[in-house]
Amino acid sequence: MSIAVSTSTDKIIVDKSRSHRNKAVSKTVRATRARLQTGSSAPSGFEREMLLLHIDSVLHGAIALPLLVALIAATGVYLTGDLGILAWALMALSAHAVMVFLARKAKREDIGADKVVVWRRRFLIGQVLMGLCWATFAIQDCASCGDIRFGFFEGTTLLVALAATAMGTFLLRNALLYTFLPVVGALAFSSVTVGNPVDIGLTGILSLSLVFLVFMTGRMNRANVHILSVQSEKDDLIAELEVAKSMSDEARRRAEEANLAKSRFLASMSHELRTPLNAILGFSEVMSTEVLGPLSNPTYKEYTSDIHRSGEHLLNLINEILDLSRIEAGKYDLNEEAVNLVDIAEDCIGMVQLRARSKNITIGEQFELGMPAVWIDEKAIRQVTLNLLSNAVKFTPSGGEVTVKVGWTAGGGQYLSIKDNGPGIPEEEIPIVLSAFGQGSIAIKSAEQGTGLGLPIVQAILAKHNGQFILRSKLREGTEAIAILPPRRVLESLPPVEDVPAPARRRKSFA
């Protein structure tokens, strides 16, 4: 059993095989989509962005290192009593001033992709200068303080400086390594030449700390690159969505213009087509019935009958196209009233009865009694019933049977069912017959071909009534078409109102 259900009208079909007019936009969207699918996030692709972030970091934290150097110098003077450490502090502040100067100059300039390597090299050279300052601090000695006491102060200072440099330079790859390799080298040289155990221990601790922090800053650098990559992909995706939205808006605007042009064409051509068609129908009927006198040639009389039938077919086609166009355009207004569905079915059966008898087709009736009226557009539902009955009689072979049922649905609504024992519809052709101008293979081979608009009009009208259309068919076993009206369309009967005696009329006084 093949079942097809439809509750809405046919939608506008868009031919996706046609290329968009703006080929440049389409090419850009395809390239962006391909790049997003590959998911490339190589660090080399964000060197400029990382350099700009490092410049901002240097400028925002410009005051932190001078405070640290001042604190170290004050503590050193307090512990050693030697004012020579102030010379180191001045040298460190000068190196830091060079870094800040480079950052401000780079901030003022527009660093392009071709200048990224140059500026990165400059900042690394600045980090080497700062590393030489820390190396100078590492090789200082204090005979009056004691090796352990001064070594503890020196080690603590270098570890704090290492941590501060790691936090401030992780956006610049290998900056920490360039800064503290001179420090480790100076301590190692001092350990080898002097052989001081404090220097040896400090060299080992600082080397291990440097390796660990280089590893951590490398991971932090890659994490920031990944964040920039995700941000870039998000921006590209937003741009692609905006382009797709603009393309969709343009397609919708063109579709609306085409639909408006179609409506205007049908509105203007309906009168131009119907006027000559009415004349053709009238004159051909007068000639075929020989109202003004007999036709001498019988072939002419046959021609007039053919002209009349062809004109009626064309007029029906125009009317169905206009009905479907009004429904799709939302201009099909329902003139609703209380109507009995059984009465409509009986009237429509009487209208097709003559045609059914000519083919020796029996129309059976199965109506439930006492059904209340429904709130519908009588003309529209009558058109639905006639379309379904006409199809059943058209495709039912001679001597067949058509059954018309009207009853209740399980949900409290009402249904109209028209079932025939004709050839049926193949399962793969049901969507075709439900589409506009769609005809199945049986209809094409049949001598009584239609326009292919009957069922689309039926489902469109039922959709306007918030109803449902079901088409069931099985090859060589017949077809059943069911039109369902929802429960809210069914009118409930109210009990009769009891007669209430009219109140006594009070006499007015004009005194």
Short mmCIF file of C-alpha atoms in Angstrom, two decimals, residues 54-56 58-60 62-63 96-111 119 123:
data_model
loop_
_atom_site.label_atom_id
_atom_site.label_comp_id
_atom_site.label_asym_id
_atom_site.label_seq_id
_atom_site.Cartn_x
_atom_site.Cartn_y
_atom_site.Cartn_z
CA HIS A 54 53.61 40.94 22.09
CA ILE A 55 53.98 44.66 21.34
CA ASP A 56 50.79 45.40 23.28
CA VAL A 58 55.35 45.13 26.30
CA LEU A 59 53.59 48.50 26.36
CA HIS A 60 51.00 47.51 28.95
CA ALA A 62 56.27 48.64 30.76
CA ILE A 63 56.24 49.68 34.43
CA HIS A 96 64.30 47.87 29.08
CA ALA A 97 63.95 51.40 27.71
CA VAL A 98 65.26 50.13 24.37
CA MET A 99 62.54 47.44 24.37
CA VAL A 100 59.80 49.97 25.16
CA PHE A 101 61.12 52.32 22.47
CA LEU A 102 61.02 49.51 19.90
CA ALA A 103 57.48 48.61 20.96
CA ARG A 104 56.24 52.19 20.63
CA LYS A 105 57.88 52.60 17.25
CA ALA A 106 56.37 49.34 16.01
CA LYS A 107 52.97 50.41 17.35
CA ARG A 108 53.11 53.62 15.30
CA GLU A 109 54.08 51.80 12.12
CA ASP A 110 51.84 49.55 10.09
CA ILE A 111 53.73 46.27 10.26
CA TRP A 119 60.70 43.39 13.76
CA PHE A 123 62.79 42.33 19.61
#
